[in-house]
C-alpha cells in the first residue's frame, strides 16, 4: 500500500461520500431487499462509485461488495487478496437521518483485513470523519481536513474511571445487557454502524460486544483500523481474531472489539 495509492483511495471514498451525503440531504425513496433490510439510492450510488474506483486503481484485485451479484464460494476461496466493500453501513441510520452511517472499504489478504477506510460523511462537521488503518503501518483519523494519529486507550481502573462500552441501539439488546451486567463499573453508549469499532480504535470506547448477526463487509474495514490501532476484533466464543472468506456464508460469528484483553470482561463474556 503506497502512500500514493492510499491517498487516491481516500480521495475516491470521499467523493463517493459526497454523493451519498447529497442524496441524504435532498431526500430519497426506500426499497426492501429479500432479507428485509432497507436499500436506498445512496447504497447503489456508493456501490457503483467504489467498485469503479477500485477496479480503476487495482484492476488485478477482485472486488466483493454487499450490493454485488453473489459470488460463489468456489470462486471466492481462490482469492488470496480482494477488496471487501460495504457501500453504506447503517442504512437504517441513514433512513432515520441520525448521521451514523459509513462507507467501508477493506483489503483482505489471506482472510485477514490488512487495510481499511471507514468514512462517515455526516459525522464531525464539514467533510465528515474518516478512519484509515494499515495493519503494521499507519493508522489515523481525518476530521475537517486534519490528520491525527490514533490508538486504543489503556483499559482504566473501573473504580477510578468507568469502562465505556458501545453497542447497537437495534440489535442484540438482551445479550448486550446481560454482558454489561457482569462487568465492573462502566457506562454504555449506543451508536450506529461501524462507528462503534472506530470509537474503540481511537480510544473513545473500551469494548464493543456484538452479540447479534453481522456480515463480513460490515466489519472488515473497521477491523483493520482497530488492529492497526493496537486493538483486537475477536470471535466471542474462541477469542481468536475474526477472519474473512473462510466459508460459503459471509456471516460473522458473534464477536467483541477490545482495546485490551482483560479477565474481567472475558469472564463476563463466558457467563452469557
PDB file of C-alpha atoms in Angstrom:
ATOM      1  CA  UNK A   1       0.000   0.000   0.000  1.00  0.00           C
ATOM      2  CA  UNK A   2       1.944   3.000  -1.249  1.00  0.00           C
ATOM      3  CA  UNK A   3       1.248   6.499   0.017  1.00  0.00           C
ATOM      4  CA  UNK A   4       0.086   7.461  -3.467  1.00  0.00           C
ATOM      5  CA  UNK A   5      -2.401   4.597  -3.713  1.00  0.00           C
ATOM      6  CA  UNK A   6      -3.678   5.251  -0.211  1.00  0.00           C
ATOM      7  CA  UNK A   7      -4.210   8.936  -0.990  1.00  0.00           C
ATOM      8  CA  UNK A   8      -6.124   8.123  -4.174  1.00  0.00           C
ATOM      9  CA  UNK A   9      -8.271   5.604  -2.318  1.00  0.00           C
ATOM     10  CA  UNK A  10      -9.122   8.146   0.371  1.00  0.00           C
ATOM     11  CA  UNK A  11      -9.918  10.776  -2.252  1.00  0.00           C
ATOM     12  CA  UNK A  12     -12.196   8.330  -4.089  1.00  0.00           C
ATOM     13  CA  UNK A  13     -14.013   7.248  -0.925  1.00  0.00           C
ATOM     14  CA  UNK A  14     -14.557  10.904  -0.025  1.00  0.00           C
ATOM     15  CA  UNK A  15     -16.009  11.536  -3.491  1.00  0.00           C
ATOM     16  CA  UNK A  16     -18.421   8.628  -3.013  1.00  0.00           C
ATOM     17  CA  UNK A  17     -19.263  10.041   0.400  1.00  0.00           C
ATOM     18  CA  UNK A  18     -20.210  13.373  -1.133  1.00  0.00           C
ATOM     19  CA  UNK A  19     -22.623  11.567  -3.473  1.00  0.00           C
ATOM     20  CA  UNK A  20     -24.166   9.779  -0.517  1.00  0.00           C
ATOM     21  CA  UNK A  21     -24.436  12.980   1.503  1.00  0.00           C
ATOM     22  CA  UNK A  22     -26.146  14.810  -1.358  1.00  0.00           C
ATOM     23  CA  UNK A  23     -28.812  12.073  -1.515  1.00  0.00           C
ATOM     24  CA  UNK A  24     -29.132  12.122   2.285  1.00  0.00           C
ATOM     25  CA  UNK A  25     -29.778  15.857   2.273  1.00  0.00           C
ATOM     26  CA  UNK A  26     -32.257  16.014  -0.611  1.00  0.00           C
ATOM     27  CA  UNK A  27     -34.420  13.015   0.264  1.00  0.00           C
ATOM     28  CA  UNK A  28     -34.788   9.528  -1.198  1.00  0.00           C
ATOM     29  CA  UNK A  29     -37.071   6.535  -1.515  1.00  0.00           C
ATOM     30  CA  UNK A  30     -36.508   3.280   0.388  1.00  0.00           C
ATOM     31  CA  UNK A  31     -36.853  -0.235  -1.032  1.00  0.00           C
ATOM     32  CA  UNK A  32     -36.716  -3.536   0.853  1.00  0.00           C
ATOM     33  CA  UNK A  33     -34.254  -6.299  -0.050  1.00  0.00           C
ATOM     34  CA  UNK A  34     -35.014 -10.009   0.125  1.00  0.00           C
ATOM     35  CA  UNK A  35     -33.642 -10.174   3.682  1.00  0.00           C
ATOM     36  CA  UNK A  36     -35.994  -7.329   4.744  1.00  0.00           C
ATOM     37  CA  UNK A  37     -33.131  -4.853   5.092  1.00  0.00           C
ATOM     38  CA  UNK A  38     -33.579  -1.409   3.539  1.00  0.00           C
ATOM     39  CA  UNK A  39     -31.971  -0.287   0.280  1.00  0.00           C
ATOM     40  CA  UNK A  40     -31.729   3.310  -0.942  1.00  0.00           C
ATOM     41  CA  UNK A  41     -30.458   5.171  -3.976  1.00  0.00           C
ATOM     42  CA  UNK A  42     -27.416   6.072  -1.868  1.00  0.00           C
ATOM     43  CA  UNK A  43     -26.455   2.409  -1.337  1.00  0.00           C
ATOM     44  CA  UNK A  44     -26.312   1.852  -5.079  1.00  0.00           C
ATOM     45  CA  UNK A  45     -24.625   5.168  -5.924  1.00  0.00           C
ATOM     46  CA  UNK A  46     -21.883   4.420  -3.406  1.00  0.00           C
ATOM     47  CA  UNK A  47     -21.580   0.823  -4.628  1.00  0.00           C
ATOM     48  CA  UNK A  48     -21.045   1.881  -8.248  1.00  0.00           C
ATOM     49  CA  UNK A  49     -18.607   4.661  -7.296  1.00  0.00           C
ATOM     50  CA  UNK A  50     -16.470   2.485  -5.020  1.00  0.00           C
ATOM     51  CA  UNK A  51     -16.355  -0.540  -7.318  1.00  0.00           C
ATOM     52  CA  UNK A  52     -15.350   1.728 -10.245  1.00  0.00           C
ATOM     53  CA  UNK A  53     -12.654   3.341  -8.069  1.00  0.00           C
ATOM     54  CA  UNK A  54     -11.133   0.017  -7.011  1.00  0.00           C
ATOM     55  CA  UNK A  55     -11.309  -1.527 -10.470  1.00  0.00           C
ATOM     56  CA  UNK A  56      -9.529   1.544 -11.849  1.00  0.00           C
ATOM     57  CA  UNK A  57      -6.777   1.687  -9.202  1.00  0.00           C
ATOM     58  CA  UNK A  58      -6.159  -2.053  -8.744  1.00  0.00           C
ATOM     59  CA  UNK A  59      -7.663  -3.880 -11.735  1.00  0.00           C
ATOM     60  CA  UNK A  60      -5.906  -7.109 -10.756  1.00  0.00           C
ATOM     61  CA  UNK A  61      -7.652  -7.344  -7.365  1.00  0.00           C
ATOM     62  CA  UNK A  62     -11.232  -8.733  -7.223  1.00  0.00           C
ATOM     63  CA  UNK A  63     -13.947  -6.663  -5.540  1.00  0.00           C
ATOM     64  CA  UNK A  64     -16.776  -8.024  -3.404  1.00  0.00           C
ATOM     65  CA  UNK A  65     -19.446  -5.500  -2.388  1.00  0.00           C
ATOM     66  CA  UNK A  66     -22.586  -6.043  -0.344  1.00  0.00           C
ATOM     67  CA  UNK A  67     -24.540  -4.874  -3.378  1.00  0.00           C
ATOM     68  CA  UNK A  68     -22.629  -7.032  -5.885  1.00  0.00           C
ATOM     69  CA  UNK A  69     -24.169 -10.047  -7.512  1.00  0.00           C
ATOM     70  CA  UNK A  70     -23.472 -13.069  -5.333  1.00  0.00           C
ATOM     71  CA  UNK A  71     -20.027 -14.585  -5.919  1.00  0.00           C
ATOM     72  CA  UNK A  72     -19.934 -18.373  -5.338  1.00  0.00           C
ATOM     73  CA  UNK A  73     -17.578 -19.561  -2.619  1.00  0.00           C
ATOM     74  CA  UNK A  74     -15.940 -21.857  -5.179  1.00  0.00           C
ATOM     75  CA  UNK A  75     -14.739 -18.653  -6.854  1.00  0.00           C
ATOM     76  CA  UNK A  76     -14.045 -16.606  -3.725  1.00  0.00           C
ATOM     77  CA  UNK A  77     -11.978 -19.238  -1.963  1.00  0.00           C
ATOM     78  CA  UNK A  78      -9.320 -18.931  -4.673  1.00  0.00           C
ATOM     79  CA  UNK A  79      -8.870 -15.232  -3.877  1.00  0.00           C
ATOM     80  CA  UNK A  80      -5.648 -14.578  -1.974  1.00  0.00           C
ATOM     81  CA  UNK A  81      -6.319 -10.855  -1.920  1.00  0.00           C
ATOM     82  CA  UNK A  82      -9.527  -8.931  -2.579  1.00  0.00           C
ATOM     83  CA  UNK A  83     -11.409  -5.760  -1.741  1.00  0.00           C
ATOM     84  CA  UNK A  84     -14.441  -6.089   0.536  1.00  0.00           C
ATOM     85  CA  UNK A  85     -16.880  -3.167   0.400  1.00  0.00           C
ATOM     86  CA  UNK A  86     -19.944  -2.069   2.340  1.00  0.00           C
ATOM     87  CA  UNK A  87     -21.154   0.898   0.287  1.00  0.00           C
ATOM     88  CA  UNK A  88     -23.457   2.142   3.057  1.00  0.00           C
ATOM     89  CA  UNK A  89     -23.220   0.590   6.503  1.00  0.00           C
ATOM     90  CA  UNK A  90     -26.056   1.699   8.742  1.00  0.00           C
ATOM     91  CA  UNK A  91     -28.746   2.162   6.095  1.00  0.00           C
ATOM     92  CA  UNK A  92     -31.371   2.263   8.861  1.00  0.00           C
ATOM     93  CA  UNK A  93     -29.438   5.125  10.470  1.00  0.00           C
ATOM     94  CA  UNK A  94     -29.313   6.814   7.061  1.00  0.00           C
ATOM     95  CA  UNK A  95     -33.084   6.414   6.644  1.00  0.00           C
ATOM     96  CA  UNK A  96     -33.692   7.735  10.164  1.00  0.00           C
ATOM     97  CA  UNK A  97     -31.473  10.760   9.476  1.00  0.00           C
ATOM     98  CA  UNK A  98     -29.239  10.473  12.558  1.00  0.00           C
ATOM     99  CA  UNK A  99     -25.986  10.676  10.575  1.00  0.00           C
ATOM    100  CA  UNK A 100     -24.487   7.459  11.950  1.00  0.00           C
ATOM    101  CA  UNK A 101     -23.717   5.706   8.654  1.00  0.00           C
ATOM    102  CA  UNK A 102     -20.426   4.859   6.977  1.00  0.00           C
ATOM    103  CA  UNK A 103     -18.774   3.808   3.726  1.00  0.00           C
ATOM    104  CA  UNK A 104     -16.403   0.877   4.338  1.00  0.00           C
ATOM    105  CA  UNK A 105     -13.557  -0.344   2.120  1.00  0.00           C
ATOM    106  CA  UNK A 106     -11.260  -3.170   3.269  1.00  0.00           C
ATOM    107  CA  UNK A 107      -8.368  -5.022   1.684  1.00  0.00           C
ATOM    108  CA  UNK A 108      -8.361  -8.706   2.675  1.00  0.00           C
ATOM    109  CA  UNK A 109      -5.165 -10.760   2.406  1.00  0.00           C
ATOM    110  CA  UNK A 110      -5.379 -14.499   3.125  1.00  0.00           C
ATOM    111  CA  UNK A 111      -8.559 -13.942   5.140  1.00  0.00           C
ATOM    112  CA  UNK A 112      -7.128 -11.083   7.210  1.00  0.00           C
ATOM    113  CA  UNK A 113      -8.324  -7.453   6.915  1.00  0.00           C
ATOM    114  CA  UNK A 114      -4.983  -5.680   6.418  1.00  0.00           C
ATOM    115  CA  UNK A 115      -6.115  -2.219   5.320  1.00  0.00           C
ATOM    116  CA  UNK A 116      -9.324  -0.302   5.878  1.00  0.00           C
ATOM    117  CA  UNK A 117     -11.034   3.009   5.235  1.00  0.00           C
ATOM    118  CA  UNK A 118     -14.187   3.910   7.178  1.00  0.00           C
ATOM    119  CA  UNK A 119     -15.776   7.192   6.108  1.00  0.00           C
ATOM    120  CA  UNK A 120     -18.693   8.853   7.918  1.00  0.00           C
ATOM    121  CA  UNK A 121     -19.852  11.727   5.670  1.00  0.00           C
ATOM    122  CA  UNK A 122     -22.292  13.193   8.212  1.00  0.00           C
ATOM    123  CA  UNK A 123     -20.123  12.948  11.354  1.00  0.00           C
ATOM    124  CA  UNK A 124     -17.680  15.578  12.573  1.00  0.00           C
ATOM    125  CA  UNK A 125     -18.559  18.649  10.541  1.00  0.00           C
ATOM    126  CA  UNK A 126     -17.589  19.657   7.027  1.00  0.00           C
ATOM    127  CA  UNK A 127     -16.128  16.764   5.054  1.00  0.00           C
ATOM    128  CA  UNK A 128     -17.170  14.201   7.638  1.00  0.00           C
ATOM    129  CA  UNK A 129     -14.781  11.939   9.525  1.00  0.00           C
ATOM    130  CA  UNK A 130     -12.566   9.178   8.136  1.00  0.00           C
ATOM    131  CA  UNK A 131     -10.593   6.442   9.856  1.00  0.00           C
ATOM    132  CA  UNK A 132      -7.743   4.796   7.940  1.00  0.00           C
ATOM    133  CA  UNK A 133      -5.579   1.931   9.126  1.00  0.00           C
ATOM    134  CA  UNK A 134      -2.948  -0.388   7.712  1.00  0.00           C
ATOM    135  CA  UNK A 135      -2.002  -3.341   9.883  1.00  0.00           C
ATOM    136  CA  UNK A 136       1.653  -2.959  10.768  1.00  0.00           C
ATOM    137  CA  UNK A 137       1.618   0.591   9.415  1.00  0.00           C
ATOM    138  CA  UNK A 138      -0.039   3.945   9.961  1.00  0.00           C
ATOM    139  CA  UNK A 139      -3.463   4.478  11.490  1.00  0.00           C
ATOM    140  CA  UNK A 140      -5.143   7.872  11.658  1.00  0.00           C
ATOM    141  CA  UNK A 141      -8.372   9.840  11.666  1.00  0.00           C
ATOM    142  CA  UNK A 142      -9.188  12.683   9.293  1.00  0.00           C
ATOM    143  CA  UNK A 143     -11.634  15.305  10.526  1.00  0.00           C
ATOM    144  CA  UNK A 144     -12.155  18.705   8.904  1.00  0.00           C
ATOM    145  CA  UNK A 145      -9.026  18.120   6.847  1.00  0.00           C
ATOM    146  CA  UNK A 146      -6.822  17.448   9.892  1.00  0.00           C
ATOM    147  CA  UNK A 147      -4.927  14.151  10.110  1.00  0.00           C
ATOM    148  CA  UNK A 148      -4.405  12.794  13.646  1.00  0.00           C
ATOM    149  CA  UNK A 149      -2.745   9.527  14.648  1.00  0.00           C
ATOM    150  CA  UNK A 150      -4.969   7.327  16.800  1.00  0.00           C
ATOM    151  CA  UNK A 151      -4.578   4.356  19.123  1.00  0.00           C
ATOM    152  CA  UNK A 152      -6.673   2.352  21.543  1.00  0.00           C
ATOM    153  CA  UNK A 153      -6.588   3.543  25.124  1.00  0.00           C
ATOM    154  CA  UNK A 154      -5.278   1.632  28.115  1.00  0.00           C
ATOM    155  CA  UNK A 155      -8.166  -0.008  29.939  1.00  0.00           C
ATOM    156  CA  UNK A 156      -8.735   2.178  33.013  1.00  0.00           C
ATOM    157  CA  UNK A 157      -9.230   1.099  36.609  1.00  0.00           C
ATOM    158  CA  UNK A 158     -13.045   0.948  36.636  1.00  0.00           C
ATOM    159  CA  UNK A 159     -13.204   2.275  40.198  1.00  0.00           C
ATOM    160  CA  UNK A 160     -11.416   5.430  39.104  1.00  0.00           C
ATOM    161  CA  UNK A 161     -12.982   5.745  35.646  1.00  0.00           C
ATOM    162  CA  UNK A 162     -15.852   3.637  34.294  1.00  0.00           C
ATOM    163  CA  UNK A 163     -15.205   1.481  31.265  1.00  0.00           C
ATOM    164  CA  UNK A 164     -17.019   2.759  28.199  1.00  0.00           C
ATOM    165  CA  UNK A 165     -18.973   0.076  26.339  1.00  0.00           C
ATOM    166  CA  UNK A 166     -20.554   0.795  22.954  1.00  0.00           C
ATOM    167  CA  UNK A 167     -23.394  -1.169  21.459  1.00  0.00           C
ATOM    168  CA  UNK A 168     -26.067  -1.194  18.791  1.00  0.00           C
ATOM    169  CA  UNK A 169     -29.363   0.537  19.503  1.00  0.00           C
ATOM    170  CA  UNK A 170     -31.188  -2.011  17.328  1.00  0.00           C
ATOM    171  CA  UNK A 171     -29.687  -5.485  17.681  1.00  0.00           C
ATOM    172  CA  UNK A 172     -28.918  -7.974  20.446  1.00  0.00           C
ATOM    173  CA  UNK A 173     -30.051  -5.818  23.356  1.00  0.00           C
ATOM    174  CA  UNK A 174     -30.826  -8.685  25.740  1.00  0.00           C
ATOM    175  CA  UNK A 175     -27.408 -10.328  25.367  1.00  0.00           C
ATOM    176  CA  UNK A 176     -25.681  -6.931  25.469  1.00  0.00           C
ATOM    177  CA  UNK A 177     -27.430  -6.061  28.732  1.00  0.00           C
ATOM    178  CA  UNK A 178     -26.530  -9.441  30.236  1.00  0.00           C
ATOM    179  CA  UNK A 179     -22.875  -8.963  29.309  1.00  0.00           C
ATOM    180  CA  UNK A 180     -22.783  -5.455  30.745  1.00  0.00           C
ATOM    181  CA  UNK A 181     -24.458  -6.598  33.970  1.00  0.00           C
ATOM    182  CA  UNK A 182     -21.448  -8.841  34.629  1.00  0.00           C
ATOM    183  CA  UNK A 183     -18.877  -6.071  34.128  1.00  0.00           C
ATOM    184  CA  UNK A 184     -17.285  -3.842  36.757  1.00  0.00           C
ATOM    185  CA  UNK A 185     -18.171  -0.134  36.849  1.00  0.00           C
ATOM    186  CA  UNK A 186     -18.993   1.012  33.303  1.00  0.00           C
ATOM    187  CA  UNK A 187     -21.171   3.220  31.141  1.00  0.00           C
ATOM    188  CA  UNK A 188     -22.939   2.261  27.910  1.00  0.00           C
ATOM    189  CA  UNK A 189     -23.353   4.292  24.732  1.00  0.00           C
ATOM    190  CA  UNK A 190     -25.438   3.350  21.687  1.00  0.00           C
ATOM    191  CA  UNK A 191     -24.251   4.317  18.210  1.00  0.00           C
ATOM    192  CA  UNK A 192     -24.853   3.019  14.696  1.00  0.00           C
ATOM    193  CA  UNK A 193     -22.797   1.285  12.001  1.00  0.00           C
ATOM    194  CA  UNK A 194     -19.060   0.581  12.108  1.00  0.00           C
ATOM    195  CA  UNK A 195     -18.548   3.783  14.084  1.00  0.00           C
ATOM    196  CA  UNK A 196     -18.595   1.555  17.182  1.00  0.00           C
ATOM    197  CA  UNK A 197     -15.368  -0.151  16.132  1.00  0.00           C
ATOM    198  CA  UNK A 198     -13.799   3.185  15.220  1.00  0.00           C
ATOM    199  CA  UNK A 199     -14.564   4.535  18.691  1.00  0.00           C
ATOM    200  CA  UNK A 200     -12.560   1.667  20.190  1.00  0.00           C
ATOM    201  CA  UNK A 201      -9.739   2.303  17.696  1.00  0.00           C
ATOM    202  CA  UNK A 202      -9.415   5.951  18.676  1.00  0.00           C
ATOM    203  CA  UNK A 203      -9.767   5.370  22.422  1.00  0.00           C
ATOM    204  CA  UNK A 204     -13.263   6.812  22.846  1.00  0.00           C
ATOM    205  CA  UNK A 205     -14.569   3.402  23.958  1.00  0.00           C
ATOM    206  CA  UNK A 206     -13.073   0.300  25.546  1.00  0.00           C
ATOM    207  CA  UNK A 207     -15.368  -2.532  24.444  1.00  0.00           C
ATOM    208  CA  UNK A 208     -17.896  -3.318  21.748  1.00  0.00           C
ATOM    209  CA  UNK A 209     -19.610  -6.698  22.170  1.00  0.00           C
ATOM    210  CA  UNK A 210     -21.599  -7.695  19.083  1.00  0.00           C
ATOM    211  CA  UNK A 211     -23.934 -10.496  20.086  1.00  0.00           C
ATOM    212  CA  UNK A 212     -26.207 -10.339  17.057  1.00  0.00           C
ATOM    213  CA  UNK A 213     -25.708 -11.123  13.344  1.00  0.00           C
ATOM    214  CA  UNK A 214     -23.399  -9.117  11.083  1.00  0.00           C
ATOM    215  CA  UNK A 215     -21.692  -9.789   7.767  1.00  0.00           C
ATOM    216  CA  UNK A 216     -18.019  -9.597   6.898  1.00  0.00           C
ATOM    217  CA  UNK A 217     -18.415  -6.389   4.886  1.00  0.00           C
ATOM    218  CA  UNK A 218     -19.936  -4.705   7.968  1.00  0.00           C
ATOM    219  CA  UNK A 219     -16.763  -5.136   9.994  1.00  0.00           C
ATOM    220  CA  UNK A 220     -13.670  -5.794   7.853  1.00  0.00           C
ATOM    221  CA  UNK A 221     -12.595  -2.201   7.159  1.00  0.00           C
ATOM    222  CA  UNK A 222     -13.026  -1.137  10.767  1.00  0.00           C
ATOM    223  CA  UNK A 223     -11.336  -4.335  11.968  1.00  0.00           C
ATOM    224  CA  UNK A 224      -8.215  -3.310  10.042  1.00  0.00           C
ATOM    225  CA  UNK A 225      -8.379   0.131  11.696  1.00  0.00           C
ATOM    226  CA  UNK A 226      -8.818  -1.377  15.174  1.00  0.00           C
ATOM    227  CA  UNK A 227      -5.951  -3.824  14.655  1.00  0.00           C
ATOM    228  CA  UNK A 228      -3.649  -1.114  13.319  1.00  0.00           C
ATOM    229  CA  UNK A 229      -4.502   0.999  16.384  1.00  0.00           C
ATOM    230  CA  UNK A 230      -3.447  -1.781  18.746  1.00  0.00           C
ATOM    231  CA  UNK A 231      -6.818  -3.387  19.477  1.00  0.00           C
ATOM    232  CA  UNK A 232      -8.453  -6.670  18.518  1.00  0.00           C
ATOM    233  CA  UNK A 233     -11.690  -7.951  16.983  1.00  0.00           C
ATOM    234  CA  UNK A 234     -12.247 -11.414  18.436  1.00  0.00           C
ATOM    235  CA  UNK A 235     -14.679 -14.274  17.975  1.00  0.00           C
ATOM    236  CA  UNK A 236     -16.853 -14.142  21.118  1.00  0.00           C
ATOM    237  CA  UNK A 237     -16.570 -17.901  21.720  1.00  0.00           C
ATOM    238  CA  UNK A 238     -12.970 -18.668  20.791  1.00  0.00           C
ATOM    239  CA  UNK A 239     -11.378 -15.230  21.370  1.00  0.00           C
ATOM    240  CA  UNK A 240      -9.488 -15.723  18.113  1.00  0.00           C
ATOM    241  CA  UNK A 241      -9.308 -12.843  15.576  1.00  0.00           C
ATOM    242  CA  UNK A 242     -12.132 -12.698  13.045  1.00  0.00           C
ATOM    243  CA  UNK A 243     -11.186 -13.880   9.553  1.00  0.00           C
ATOM    244  CA  UNK A 244     -12.943 -13.363   6.246  1.00  0.00           C
ATOM    245  CA  UNK A 245     -13.747 -15.699   3.373  1.00  0.00           C
ATOM    246  CA  UNK A 246     -13.340 -18.911   5.340  1.00  0.00           C
ATOM    247  CA  UNK A 247     -16.705 -20.415   4.433  1.00  0.00           C
ATOM    248  CA  UNK A 248     -19.587 -20.144   1.999  1.00  0.00           C
ATOM    249  CA  UNK A 249     -21.546 -17.840   4.304  1.00  0.00           C
ATOM    250  CA  UNK A 250     -20.312 -14.258   4.759  1.00  0.00           C
ATOM    251  CA  UNK A 251     -21.952 -14.033   8.185  1.00  0.00           C
ATOM    252  CA  UNK A 252     -19.657 -13.268  11.125  1.00  0.00           C
ATOM    253  CA  UNK A 253     -19.750 -15.154  14.396  1.00  0.00           C
ATOM    254  CA  UNK A 254     -20.667 -13.053  17.420  1.00  0.00           C
ATOM    255  CA  UNK A 255     -17.606 -11.019  18.366  1.00  0.00           C
ATOM    256  CA  UNK A 256     -16.098  -8.499  20.747  1.00  0.00           C
ATOM    257  CA  UNK A 257     -13.926  -5.495  19.931  1.00  0.00           C
ATOM    258  CA  UNK A 258     -11.431  -4.513  22.614  1.00  0.00           C
ATOM    259  CA  UNK A 259      -8.546  -2.192  23.172  1.00  0.00           C
ATOM    260  CA  UNK A 260      -7.062  -4.655  25.651  1.00  0.00           C
ATOM    261  CA  UNK A 261      -7.716  -8.201  26.803  1.00  0.00           C
ATOM    262  CA  UNK A 262      -8.824  -8.429  30.439  1.00  0.00           C
ATOM    263  CA  UNK A 263     -10.027 -11.381  32.528  1.00  0.00           C
ATOM    264  CA  UNK A 264     -12.963  -9.383  33.900  1.00  0.00           C
ATOM    265  CA  UNK A 265     -14.684  -8.831  30.553  1.00  0.00           C
ATOM    266  CA  UNK A 266     -13.611 -12.268  29.289  1.00  0.00           C
ATOM    267  CA  UNK A 267     -15.373 -13.846  32.280  1.00  0.00           C
ATOM    268  CA  UNK A 268     -18.461 -11.708  31.633  1.00  0.00           C
ATOM    269  CA  UNK A 269     -18.496 -12.925  28.051  1.00  0.00           C
ATOM    270  CA  UNK A 270     -18.174 -16.572  29.077  1.00  0.00           C
ATOM    271  CA  UNK A 271     -21.022 -16.114  31.558  1.00  0.00           C
ATOM    272  CA  UNK A 272     -23.507 -15.375  28.774  1.00  0.00           C
TER     273      UNK A 272
END
